[in-house]
Coordinates of C-alpha atoms in Angstrom, one line a residue:
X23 CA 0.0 0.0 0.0
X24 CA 2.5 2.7 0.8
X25 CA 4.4 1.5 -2.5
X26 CA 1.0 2.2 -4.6
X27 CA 0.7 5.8 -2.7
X28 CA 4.5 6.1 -3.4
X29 CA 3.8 5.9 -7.1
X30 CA 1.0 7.8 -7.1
X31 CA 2.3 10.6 -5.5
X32 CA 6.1 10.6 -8.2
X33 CA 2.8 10.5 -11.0
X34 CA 1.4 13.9 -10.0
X35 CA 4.5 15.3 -9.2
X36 CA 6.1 14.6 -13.2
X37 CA 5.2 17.2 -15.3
X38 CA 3.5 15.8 -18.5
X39 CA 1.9 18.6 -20.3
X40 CA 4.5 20.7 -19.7
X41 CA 7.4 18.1 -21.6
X42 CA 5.7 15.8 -23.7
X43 CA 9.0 13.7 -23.9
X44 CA 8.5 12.7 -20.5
X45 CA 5.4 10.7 -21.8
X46 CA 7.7 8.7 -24.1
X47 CA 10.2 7.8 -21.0
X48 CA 7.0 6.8 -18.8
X49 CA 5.5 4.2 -22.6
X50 CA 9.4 2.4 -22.0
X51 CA 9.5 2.3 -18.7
X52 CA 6.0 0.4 -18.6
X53 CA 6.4 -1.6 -21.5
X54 CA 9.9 -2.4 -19.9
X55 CA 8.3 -3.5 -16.8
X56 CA 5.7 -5.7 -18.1
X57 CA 8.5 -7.5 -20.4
X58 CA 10.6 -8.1 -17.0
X59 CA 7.2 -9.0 -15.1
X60 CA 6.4 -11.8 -18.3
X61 CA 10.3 -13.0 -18.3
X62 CA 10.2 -13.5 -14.5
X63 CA 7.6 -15.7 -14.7
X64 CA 8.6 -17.4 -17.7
X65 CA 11.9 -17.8 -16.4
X66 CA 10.2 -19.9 -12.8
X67 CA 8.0 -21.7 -16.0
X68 CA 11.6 -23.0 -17.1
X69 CA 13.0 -24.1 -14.0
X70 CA 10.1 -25.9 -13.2
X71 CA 9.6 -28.0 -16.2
X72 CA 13.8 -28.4 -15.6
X73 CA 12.9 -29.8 -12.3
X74 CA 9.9 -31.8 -13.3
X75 CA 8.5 -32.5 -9.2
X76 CA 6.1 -35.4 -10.2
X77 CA 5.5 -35.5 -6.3
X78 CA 1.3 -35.9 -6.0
X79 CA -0.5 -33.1 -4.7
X80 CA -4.4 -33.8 -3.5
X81 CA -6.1 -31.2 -2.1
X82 CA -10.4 -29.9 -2.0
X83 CA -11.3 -26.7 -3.4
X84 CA -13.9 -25.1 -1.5
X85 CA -17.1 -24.1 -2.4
X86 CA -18.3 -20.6 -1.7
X87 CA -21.3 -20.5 0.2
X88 CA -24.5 -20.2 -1.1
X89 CA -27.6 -18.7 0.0
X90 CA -30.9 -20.9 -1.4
X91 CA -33.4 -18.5 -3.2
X92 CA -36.3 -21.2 -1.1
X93 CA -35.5 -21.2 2.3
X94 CA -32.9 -17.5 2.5
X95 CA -29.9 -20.4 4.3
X96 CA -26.6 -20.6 3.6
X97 CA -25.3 -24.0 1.9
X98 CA -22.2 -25.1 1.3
X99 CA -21.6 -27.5 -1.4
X100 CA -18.8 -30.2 -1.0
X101 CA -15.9 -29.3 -2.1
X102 CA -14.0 -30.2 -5.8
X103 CA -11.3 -32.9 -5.2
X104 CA -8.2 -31.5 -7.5
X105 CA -5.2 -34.5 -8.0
X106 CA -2.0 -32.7 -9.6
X107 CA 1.7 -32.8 -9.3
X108 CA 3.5 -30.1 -7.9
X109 CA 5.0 -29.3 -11.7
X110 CA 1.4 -29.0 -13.3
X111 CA 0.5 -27.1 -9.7
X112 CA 3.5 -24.5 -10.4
X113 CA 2.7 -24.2 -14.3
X114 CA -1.2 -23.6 -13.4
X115 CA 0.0 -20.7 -11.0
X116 CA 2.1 -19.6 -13.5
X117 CA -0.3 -19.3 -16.4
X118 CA -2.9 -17.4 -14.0
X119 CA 0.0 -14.7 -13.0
X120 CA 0.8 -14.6 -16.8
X121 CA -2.9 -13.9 -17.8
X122 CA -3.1 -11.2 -14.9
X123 CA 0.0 -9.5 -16.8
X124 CA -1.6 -9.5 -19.9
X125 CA -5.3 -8.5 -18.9
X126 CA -3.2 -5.6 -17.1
X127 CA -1.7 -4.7 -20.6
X128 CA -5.3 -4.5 -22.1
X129 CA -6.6 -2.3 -19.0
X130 CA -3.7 0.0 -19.7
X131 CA -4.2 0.5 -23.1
X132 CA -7.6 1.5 -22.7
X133 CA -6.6 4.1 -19.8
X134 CA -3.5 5.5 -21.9
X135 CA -4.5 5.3 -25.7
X136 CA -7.8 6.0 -25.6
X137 CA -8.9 7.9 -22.3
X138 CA -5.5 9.8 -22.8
X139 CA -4.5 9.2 -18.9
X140 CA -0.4 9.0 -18.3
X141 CA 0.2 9.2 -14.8
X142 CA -1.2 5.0 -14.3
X143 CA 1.6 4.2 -16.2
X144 CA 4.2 5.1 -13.7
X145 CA 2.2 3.0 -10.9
X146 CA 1.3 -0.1 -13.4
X147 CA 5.4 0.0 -14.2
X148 CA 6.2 -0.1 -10.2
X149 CA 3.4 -2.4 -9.0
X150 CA 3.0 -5.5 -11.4
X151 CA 7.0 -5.9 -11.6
X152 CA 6.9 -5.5 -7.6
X153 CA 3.9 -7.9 -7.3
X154 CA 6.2 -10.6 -9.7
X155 CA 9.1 -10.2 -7.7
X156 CA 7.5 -11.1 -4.6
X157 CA 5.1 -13.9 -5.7
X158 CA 5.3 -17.4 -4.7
X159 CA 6.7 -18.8 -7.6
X160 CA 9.2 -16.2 -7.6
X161 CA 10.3 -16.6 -3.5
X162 CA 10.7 -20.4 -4.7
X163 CA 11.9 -20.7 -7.9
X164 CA 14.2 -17.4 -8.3
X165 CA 14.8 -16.6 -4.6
X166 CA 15.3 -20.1 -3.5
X167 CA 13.0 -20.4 -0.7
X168 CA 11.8 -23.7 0.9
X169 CA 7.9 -24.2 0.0
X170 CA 7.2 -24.7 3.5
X171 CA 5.4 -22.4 5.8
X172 CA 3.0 -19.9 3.5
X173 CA 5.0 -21.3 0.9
X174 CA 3.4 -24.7 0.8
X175 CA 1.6 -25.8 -2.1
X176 CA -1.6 -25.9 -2.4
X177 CA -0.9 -22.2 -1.6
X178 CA -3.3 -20.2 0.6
X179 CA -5.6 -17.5 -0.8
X180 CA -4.3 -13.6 -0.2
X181 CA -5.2 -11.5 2.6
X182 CA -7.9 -9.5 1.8
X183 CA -11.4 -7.9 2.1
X184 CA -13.2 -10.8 1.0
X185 CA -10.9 -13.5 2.1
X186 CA -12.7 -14.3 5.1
X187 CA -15.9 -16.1 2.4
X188 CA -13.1 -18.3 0.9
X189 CA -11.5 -20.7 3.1
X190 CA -8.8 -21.7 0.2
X191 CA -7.6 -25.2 -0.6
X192 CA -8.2 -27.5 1.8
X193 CA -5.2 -30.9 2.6
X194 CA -5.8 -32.6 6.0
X195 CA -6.4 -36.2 5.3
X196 CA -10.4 -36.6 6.1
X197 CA -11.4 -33.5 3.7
X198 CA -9.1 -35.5 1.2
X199 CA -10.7 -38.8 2.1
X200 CA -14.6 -37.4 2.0
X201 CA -13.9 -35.7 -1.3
X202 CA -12.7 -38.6 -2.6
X203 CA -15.7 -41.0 -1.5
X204 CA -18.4 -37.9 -3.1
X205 CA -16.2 -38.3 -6.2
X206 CA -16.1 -41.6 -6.6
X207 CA -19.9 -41.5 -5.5
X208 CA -20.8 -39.5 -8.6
X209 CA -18.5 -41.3 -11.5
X210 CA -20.4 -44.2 -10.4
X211 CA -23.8 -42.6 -10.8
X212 CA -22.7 -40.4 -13.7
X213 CA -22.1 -43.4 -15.6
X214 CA -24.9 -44.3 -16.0
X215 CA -27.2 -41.5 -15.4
X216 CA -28.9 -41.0 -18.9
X217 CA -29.0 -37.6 -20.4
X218 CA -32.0 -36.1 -23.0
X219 CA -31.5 -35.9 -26.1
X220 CA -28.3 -38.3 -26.3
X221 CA -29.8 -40.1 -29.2
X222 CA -29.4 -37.1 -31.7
X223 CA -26.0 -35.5 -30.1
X224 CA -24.1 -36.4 -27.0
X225 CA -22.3 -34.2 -25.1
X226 CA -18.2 -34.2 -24.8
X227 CA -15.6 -33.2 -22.4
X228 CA -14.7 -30.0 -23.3
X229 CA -11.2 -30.1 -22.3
X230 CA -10.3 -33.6 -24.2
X231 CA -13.6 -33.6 -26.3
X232 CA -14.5 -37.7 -25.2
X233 CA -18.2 -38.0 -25.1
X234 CA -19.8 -38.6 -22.0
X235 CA -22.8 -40.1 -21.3
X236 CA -24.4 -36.9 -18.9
X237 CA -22.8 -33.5 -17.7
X238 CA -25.1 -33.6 -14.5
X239 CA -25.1 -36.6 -11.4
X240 CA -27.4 -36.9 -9.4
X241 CA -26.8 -38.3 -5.8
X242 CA -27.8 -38.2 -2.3
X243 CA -31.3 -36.2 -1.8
X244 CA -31.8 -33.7 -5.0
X245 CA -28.1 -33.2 -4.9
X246 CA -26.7 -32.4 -8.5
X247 CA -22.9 -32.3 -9.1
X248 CA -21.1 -31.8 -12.4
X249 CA -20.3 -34.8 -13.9
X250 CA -16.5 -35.7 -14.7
X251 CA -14.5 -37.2 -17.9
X252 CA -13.5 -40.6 -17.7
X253 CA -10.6 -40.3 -20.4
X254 CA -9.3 -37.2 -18.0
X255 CA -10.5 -37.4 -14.9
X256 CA -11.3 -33.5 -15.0
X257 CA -15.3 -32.1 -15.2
X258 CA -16.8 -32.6 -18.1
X259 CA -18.2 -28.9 -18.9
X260 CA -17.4 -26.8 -16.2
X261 CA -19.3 -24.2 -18.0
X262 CA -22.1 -24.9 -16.8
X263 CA -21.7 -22.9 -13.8
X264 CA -20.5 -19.8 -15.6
X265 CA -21.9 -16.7 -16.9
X266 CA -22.6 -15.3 -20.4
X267 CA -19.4 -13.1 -19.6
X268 CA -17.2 -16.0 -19.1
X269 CA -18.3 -17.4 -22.1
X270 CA -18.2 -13.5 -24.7
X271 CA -14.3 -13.8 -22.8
X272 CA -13.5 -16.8 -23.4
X273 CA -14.6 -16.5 -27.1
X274 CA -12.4 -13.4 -27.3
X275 CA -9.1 -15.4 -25.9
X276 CA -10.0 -18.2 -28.9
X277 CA -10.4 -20.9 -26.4
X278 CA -11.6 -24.4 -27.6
X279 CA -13.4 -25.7 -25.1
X280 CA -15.8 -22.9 -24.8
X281 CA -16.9 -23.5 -28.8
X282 CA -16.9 -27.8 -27.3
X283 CA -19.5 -26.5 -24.9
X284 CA -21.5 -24.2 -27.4
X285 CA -21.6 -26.9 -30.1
X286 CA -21.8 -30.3 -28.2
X287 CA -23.2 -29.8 -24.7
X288 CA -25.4 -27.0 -25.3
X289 CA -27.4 -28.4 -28.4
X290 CA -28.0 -31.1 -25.8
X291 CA -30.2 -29.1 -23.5
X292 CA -31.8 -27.6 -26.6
X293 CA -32.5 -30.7 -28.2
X294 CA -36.5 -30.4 -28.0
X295 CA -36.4 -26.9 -30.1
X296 CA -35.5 -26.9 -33.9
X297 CA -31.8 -26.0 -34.0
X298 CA -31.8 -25.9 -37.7
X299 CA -34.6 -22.9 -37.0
X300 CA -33.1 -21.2 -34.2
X301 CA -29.5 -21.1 -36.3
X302 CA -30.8 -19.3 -39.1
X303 CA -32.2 -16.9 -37.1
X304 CA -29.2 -16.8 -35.4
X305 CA -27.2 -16.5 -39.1
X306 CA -30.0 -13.7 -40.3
X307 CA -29.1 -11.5 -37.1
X308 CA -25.3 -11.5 -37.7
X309 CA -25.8 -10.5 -41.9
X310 CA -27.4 -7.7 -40.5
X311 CA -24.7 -6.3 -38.1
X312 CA -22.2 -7.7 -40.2
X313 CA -23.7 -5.6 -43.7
X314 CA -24.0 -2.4 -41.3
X315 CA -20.5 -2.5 -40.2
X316 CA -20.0 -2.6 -43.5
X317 CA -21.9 -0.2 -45.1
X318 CA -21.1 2.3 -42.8
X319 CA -17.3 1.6 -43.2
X320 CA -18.2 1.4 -46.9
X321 CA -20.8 4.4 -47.2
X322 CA -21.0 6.5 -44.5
X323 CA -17.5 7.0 -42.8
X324 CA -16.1 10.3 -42.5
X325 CA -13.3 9.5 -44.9
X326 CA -15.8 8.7 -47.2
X327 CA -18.1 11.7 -47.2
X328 CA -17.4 13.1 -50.8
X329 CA -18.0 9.5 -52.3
X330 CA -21.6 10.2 -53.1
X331 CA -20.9 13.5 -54.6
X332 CA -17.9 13.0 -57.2
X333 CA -18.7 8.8 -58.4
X334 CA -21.4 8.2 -61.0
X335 CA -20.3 4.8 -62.0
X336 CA -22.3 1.5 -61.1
X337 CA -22.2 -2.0 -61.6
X338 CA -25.4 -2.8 -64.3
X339 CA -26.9 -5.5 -62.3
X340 CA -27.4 -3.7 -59.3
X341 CA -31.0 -1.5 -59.4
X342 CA -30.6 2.3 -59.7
X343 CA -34.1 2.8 -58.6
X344 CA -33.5 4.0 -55.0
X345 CA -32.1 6.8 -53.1
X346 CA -28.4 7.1 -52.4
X347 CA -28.1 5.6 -48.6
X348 CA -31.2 3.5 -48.5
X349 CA -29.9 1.7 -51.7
X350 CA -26.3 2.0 -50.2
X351 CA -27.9 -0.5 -47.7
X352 CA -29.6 -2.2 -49.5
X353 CA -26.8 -3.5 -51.9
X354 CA -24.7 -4.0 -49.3
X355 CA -26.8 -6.2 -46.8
X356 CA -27.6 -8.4 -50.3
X357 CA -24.1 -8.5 -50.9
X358 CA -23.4 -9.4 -47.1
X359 CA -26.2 -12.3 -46.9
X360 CA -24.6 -13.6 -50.5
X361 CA -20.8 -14.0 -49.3
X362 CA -21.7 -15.4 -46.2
X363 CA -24.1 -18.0 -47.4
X364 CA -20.9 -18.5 -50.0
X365 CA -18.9 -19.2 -46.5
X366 CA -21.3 -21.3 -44.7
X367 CA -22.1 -23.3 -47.8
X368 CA -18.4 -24.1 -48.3
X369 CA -17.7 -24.9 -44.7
X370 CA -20.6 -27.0 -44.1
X371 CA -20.0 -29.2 -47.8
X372 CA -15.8 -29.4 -47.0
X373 CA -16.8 -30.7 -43.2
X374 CA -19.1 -33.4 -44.2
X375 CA -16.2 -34.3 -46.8
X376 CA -14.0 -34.5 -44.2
X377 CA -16.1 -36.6 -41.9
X378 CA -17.4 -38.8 -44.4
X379 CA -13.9 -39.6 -45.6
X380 CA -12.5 -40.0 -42.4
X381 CA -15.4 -42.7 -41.5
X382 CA -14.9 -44.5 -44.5
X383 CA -11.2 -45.0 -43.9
X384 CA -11.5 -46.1 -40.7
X385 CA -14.9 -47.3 -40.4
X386 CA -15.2 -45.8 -36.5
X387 CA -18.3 -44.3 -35.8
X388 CA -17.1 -42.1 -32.4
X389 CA -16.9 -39.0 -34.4
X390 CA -19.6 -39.7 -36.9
X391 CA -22.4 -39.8 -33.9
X392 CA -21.3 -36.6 -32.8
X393 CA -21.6 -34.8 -35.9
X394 CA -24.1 -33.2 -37.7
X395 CA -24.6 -31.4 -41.1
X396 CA -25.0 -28.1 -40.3
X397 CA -22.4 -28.0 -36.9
X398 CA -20.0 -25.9 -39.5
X399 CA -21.8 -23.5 -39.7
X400 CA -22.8 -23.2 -35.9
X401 CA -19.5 -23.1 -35.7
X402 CA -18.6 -20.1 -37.9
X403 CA -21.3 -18.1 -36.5
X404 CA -20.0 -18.3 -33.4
X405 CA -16.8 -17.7 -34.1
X406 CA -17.8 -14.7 -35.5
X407 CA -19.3 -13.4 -32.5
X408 CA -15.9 -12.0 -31.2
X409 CA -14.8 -10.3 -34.4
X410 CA -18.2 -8.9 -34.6
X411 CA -18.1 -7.9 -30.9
X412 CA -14.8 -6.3 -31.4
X413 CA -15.2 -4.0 -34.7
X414 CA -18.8 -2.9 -33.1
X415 CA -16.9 -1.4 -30.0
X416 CA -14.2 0.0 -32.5
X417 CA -17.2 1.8 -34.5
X418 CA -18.4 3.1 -31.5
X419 CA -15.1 4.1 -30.2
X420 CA -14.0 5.7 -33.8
X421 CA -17.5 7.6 -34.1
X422 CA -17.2 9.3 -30.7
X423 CA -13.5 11.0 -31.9
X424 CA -14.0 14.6 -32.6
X425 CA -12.8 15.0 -36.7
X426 CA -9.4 16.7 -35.6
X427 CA -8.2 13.2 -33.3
X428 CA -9.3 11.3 -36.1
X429 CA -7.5 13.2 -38.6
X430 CA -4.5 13.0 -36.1
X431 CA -4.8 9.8 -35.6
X432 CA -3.5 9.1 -39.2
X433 CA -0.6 11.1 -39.1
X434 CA 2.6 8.7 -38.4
X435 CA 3.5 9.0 -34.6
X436 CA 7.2 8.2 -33.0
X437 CA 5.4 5.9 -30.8
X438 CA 3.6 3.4 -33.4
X439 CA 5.3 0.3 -34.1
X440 CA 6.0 1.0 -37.9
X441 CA 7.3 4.3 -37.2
X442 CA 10.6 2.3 -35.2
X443 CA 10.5 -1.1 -37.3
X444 CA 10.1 0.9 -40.7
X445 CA 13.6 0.8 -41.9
X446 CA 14.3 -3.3 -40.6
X447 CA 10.7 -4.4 -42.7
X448 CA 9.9 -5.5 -46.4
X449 CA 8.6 -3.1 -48.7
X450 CA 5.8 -5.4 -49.4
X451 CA 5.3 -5.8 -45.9
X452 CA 4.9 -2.1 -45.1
X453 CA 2.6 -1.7 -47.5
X454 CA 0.2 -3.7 -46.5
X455 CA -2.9 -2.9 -44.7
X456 CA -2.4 -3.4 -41.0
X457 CA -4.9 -1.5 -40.0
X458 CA -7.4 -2.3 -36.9
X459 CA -10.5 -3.3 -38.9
X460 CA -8.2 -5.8 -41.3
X461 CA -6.8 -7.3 -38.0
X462 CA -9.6 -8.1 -36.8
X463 CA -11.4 -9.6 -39.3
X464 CA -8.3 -12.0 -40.5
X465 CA -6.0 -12.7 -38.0
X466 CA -8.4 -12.9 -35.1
X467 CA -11.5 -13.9 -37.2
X468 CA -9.4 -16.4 -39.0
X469 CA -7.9 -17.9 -35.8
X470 CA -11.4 -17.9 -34.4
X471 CA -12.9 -19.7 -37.1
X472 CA -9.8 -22.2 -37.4
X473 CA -10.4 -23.1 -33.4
X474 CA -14.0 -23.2 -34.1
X475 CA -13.5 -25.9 -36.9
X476 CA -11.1 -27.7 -35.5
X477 CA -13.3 -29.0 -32.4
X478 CA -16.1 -30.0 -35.1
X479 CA -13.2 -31.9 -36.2
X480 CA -11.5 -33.9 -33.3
X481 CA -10.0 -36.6 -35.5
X482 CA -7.5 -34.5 -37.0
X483 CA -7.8 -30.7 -35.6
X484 CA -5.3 -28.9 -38.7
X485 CA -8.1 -30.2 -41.1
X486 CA -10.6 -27.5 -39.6
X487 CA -7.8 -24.8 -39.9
X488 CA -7.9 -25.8 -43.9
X489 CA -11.8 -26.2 -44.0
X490 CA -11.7 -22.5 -42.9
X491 CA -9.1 -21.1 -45.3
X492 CA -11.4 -22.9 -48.2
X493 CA -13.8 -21.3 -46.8
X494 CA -12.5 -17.6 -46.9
X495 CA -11.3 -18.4 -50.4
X496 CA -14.6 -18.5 -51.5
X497 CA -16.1 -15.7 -49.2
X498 CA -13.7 -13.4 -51.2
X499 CA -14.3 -14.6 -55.1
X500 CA -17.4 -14.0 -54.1
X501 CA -17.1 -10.3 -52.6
X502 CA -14.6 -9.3 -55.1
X503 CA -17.2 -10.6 -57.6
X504 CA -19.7 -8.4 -55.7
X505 CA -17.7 -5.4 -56.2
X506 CA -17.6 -5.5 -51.9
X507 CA -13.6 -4.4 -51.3
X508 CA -11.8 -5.1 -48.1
X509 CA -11.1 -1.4 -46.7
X510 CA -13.1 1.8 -47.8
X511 CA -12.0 3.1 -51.7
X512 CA -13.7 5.9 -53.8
X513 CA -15.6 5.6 -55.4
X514 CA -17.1 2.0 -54.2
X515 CA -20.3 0.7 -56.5
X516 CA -22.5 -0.4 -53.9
X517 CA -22.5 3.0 -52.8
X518 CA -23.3 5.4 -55.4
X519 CA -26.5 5.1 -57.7

C-alpha cells in the first residue's frame, strides 16, 4: 500500500503537459516493466519444467457458500477434489499470474490510448513488476525459498477484504478422504445417469472432447454435481456454472473448449427446439450487423463523405431505382447475406467431406455420432461473434472521436510500431494494410474460425484450420465478384447510384 501511494504521488508530481518527452520515458519504462514482469515468470516456467517435481499433490477446493433463493440459508456444497503434481501445480499458477499481466496490458491501453491518462503508467510499471518479484513462484523458484510455511503448495488464498468467504484449498487427510468417496460416489452414478437428447448429439468433455454419457449426477437427496470425464478425470463442462461473460471472454481469448461446450453440450439441452430454425435466425441476425458495419465503413464514414458527390459509376446489375443511402444499404446487406451464405455453404459441404472420408477409412463411428450437417456452420457463427463484438466497440469508439483526433490519428507518430521497425521491414510488408478493422477480421476472425473448426473436427484438428481457409477463399471470389472491397475506396459501387 505505501508503494502504490509512493507511485501515485512521483505520477502527479512529473510534469507531462509541460514536456511531452517525458510521456515517451514513462510508454518504456512500462512496457519495460511488463516485459521483465512476463520473463520473470517465464523464467520460474523454465526451472520448473527443468525440475519436473512429479510429487502428487491432493487437495479440496472449496465451495463458496451459497444462500438458497427457497428457504434464505446458507449452503455449502462439497468441495472439488483437485489431484496434480506439484509441476502441473507450479505451471497452473504460473499461467494465471501470466494472464493477470496481460489482462493488465489490455486495462492500460484503454486508460493510456484511448482515455489519454499518463500518470497509471508510472504505478502499473512499479506495481505488477513488484507484485512478480514477490510472488510465490518467484520466492521459490528465483529466490530459493523452501515451499514450506506460507510457501506450501496448495498455496493459501491472499489476505484481503473478501478472504474471510473463501476458506482456500483445503489438505488434512479426512477433507481429502470425504472428497474422494463424493467423487467416486458421482462417477459411479454419472455413468450411467442417462441424459435427453443423447440419441441425436451427445455431449463431450470440453477439455479432451470424449463424449460422455451426462454432464449432471445426481446423488444423495436432490443433490446435483457436475459430472466428470473418464478419459481425463477432470469435469466434463465446467461451464455450466458460468456466466454469459465468461463465455463472450472466453470467445475473445479463442479458447476451444468454450466452442466444445456451445456446439456439443449446449445443443443437448436444446434438443426439443429446432436447432436448424433457431440457427438461421441466429445467421440472419449476424448479416445484418455484419452488412451495417459494412456499409457504414463502406458508405458513410467520414473519410468517405465526398463518395456520393464525385462517383457516378455503377455496376449494371445492381438497381438504380432508389435513393443514395437506402440503396447503399440495400446492396450491401444483399451482398453481405450472399458472401456469407458462400462461406457457410463451403464450410458445411468441406466438413461433411472430411467426416465422411474420415469414416470410411477407418470405419469408426465415435466421431460420426457426434456430428451433424450443419455443426459448421454453428461453428462459424459463433466464431464470428468475437470479431463482430470487437469491430462494433471500435465503430463506437472511432464515431465518438472529434474530426481533428481522427485526422490525427493518421498522421505517423514516434510511438507506433512501424514508425521504429520501418527501416528493418519489407517493402511489401509495409505496405500492407495493417490497420485495426483488417486485424480483426483475418487474424483474429481467421484464428477464431480455425479453433471453431477444429473442435467440429476432433480426428485430425489442422483439417478445420484448412476447412476454414477454403472457406474464406470463397467468401472473397465472391465479394470481389460483388464489387464488396476489403477497406473503404472511392468511389465503391455499392454506394453510389
Amino acid at each position: 500500500m505505501a508503494v502504490m501511494f509512493g507511485a501515485m504521488q512521483i505520477a502527479k508530481r512529473i510534469p507531462f503537459d509541460d514536456k511531452p518527452e517525458y510521456v515517451r520515458y514513462a510508454q518504456l519504462a512500462y512496457v519495460l516493466s511488463q516485459l521483465l514482469c512476463l520473463g520473470v515468470f517465464y523464467f520460474c516456467s523454465l526451472q520448473v519444467k527443468k525440475k519436473n517435481d512429479l510429487t502428487v499433490l491432493k487437495y479440496v477446493n472449496a465451495k463458496v457458500p451459497t444462500v438458497r433463493p427457497s428457504t434464505h440459508m446458507q449452503s455449502q456444497e462439497p468441495g472439488e477434489l483437485v489431484t496434480t503434481t506439484h509441476r502441473d501445480y507450479d505451471l497452473a499458477e504460473i499461467s494465471k499470474s501470466i494472464r493477470g499481466v496481460v489482462m493488465g496490458m489490455a486495462f492500460m491501453a484503454v486508460m493510456h490510448l484511448y482515455m489519454g491518462y499518463t500518470n497509471p503508467l508510472v504505478i502499473q510499471s512499479i506495481i505488477p513488476l513488484k507484485n512478480a518479484l514477490e510472488s510465490n513462484m518467484a520466492k521459490i523458484w528465483i529466490w530459493g525459498m523452501p515451499a514450506t510455511g506460507d510457501l506450501k503448495r496448495p498455496f493459501k488464498p491472499a489476505p484481503g477484504l473478501f478472504s474471510g468467504m473463501n476458506q482456500g484449498p483445503q489438505t488434512d487427510k479426512a477433507s481429502v478422504k470425504e472428497a474422494e468417496k463424493i467423487t467416486g460416489s458421482i462417477q459411479a452414478k454419472a455413468d450411467f445417469a442417462p441424459t435427453p437428447g443423447v440419441g441425436r448429439v451427445m455431449p463431450v468433455c470440453v477439455h479432451c472432447a470424449h463424449p460422455v454419457p451426462a454432464l449432471l449426477a445426481h446423488f444423495g437427496s436432490g443433490h446435483v454435481a457436475l459430472a466428470r470425464c473418464a478419459r481425463c478425470g477432470r469435469v466434463a463442462d465446467p461451464y455450466l456454472e458460468y456466466g454469459l461473460a465468461v463465455l463472450v471472454i472466453d470467445l475473445i481469448l479463442i479458447k476451444p473448449r468454450v466452442y466444445r461446450h456451445i456446439l456439443y453440450n449446449i445443443s443437448v439441452a436444446m434438443a426439443n427446439t429446432p436447432t436448424v430454425y433457431v440457427h438461421a435466425r441466429r445467421l440472419l441476425a449476424l448479416v445484418l450487423v455484419e452488412s451495417y458495419l459494412t456499409w457504414f465503413s463502406l458508405c458513410v464514414h467520414p473519410y468517405a463523405k465526398t463518395l456520393w458527390e464525385d462517383a457516378h459509376t455503377s455496376l449494371p446489375h445492381w438497381p438504380s431505382w432508389a435513393p443514395a443511402p437506402l440503396l447503399g444499404a440495400i446492396r450491401v446487406t444483399g451482398a453481405t447475406l450472399a458472401h456469407t451464405l458462400a462461406l457457410h455453404m463451403t464450410v458445411m459441404l468441406a466438413g461433411g467431406l472430411v467426416q465422411y472420408a474420415w469414416y470410411r477409412r477407418r470405419r469408426s463411428r465415435a466421431y460420426w455420432r457426434l456430428y451433424s450437417w450443419h455443426l459448421p456452420s454453428v461453428a462459424m457463427l459463433y466464431a464470428s461473434l468475437s470479431t463482430e463484438l470487437l469491430l462494433v466497440i471500435r465503430l463506437v469508439w472511432d464515431s465518438r472521436m472529434p474530426a481533428d483526433r481522427r485526422a490525427a490519428a493518421q498522421r505517423p507518430s514516434l510511438f507506433t510500431p512501424m514508425h521504429w521497425a520501418a527501416p528493418y521491414v519489407p517493402a511489401w510488408l509495409a505496405a500492407g494494410p495493417w490497420h485495426t478493422e483488417w486485424l480483426i477480421r483475418h487474424v483474429l476472425g481467421g484464428m477464431s474460425a480455425g479453433v471453431a473448426l477444429a473442435a467440429t473436427m476432433p480426428m485430425q484438428p489442422l483439417v478445420g484450420a484448412l476447412v476454414a481457409l477454403l472457406g474464406f477463399g470463397v467468401q472473397a471470389q465472391v465479394r470481389a465478384w460483388l464489387g464488396v472491397p476489403d477497406e473503404p475506396v472511392s468511389p465503391v459501387s455499392l454506394c453510389v447510384p
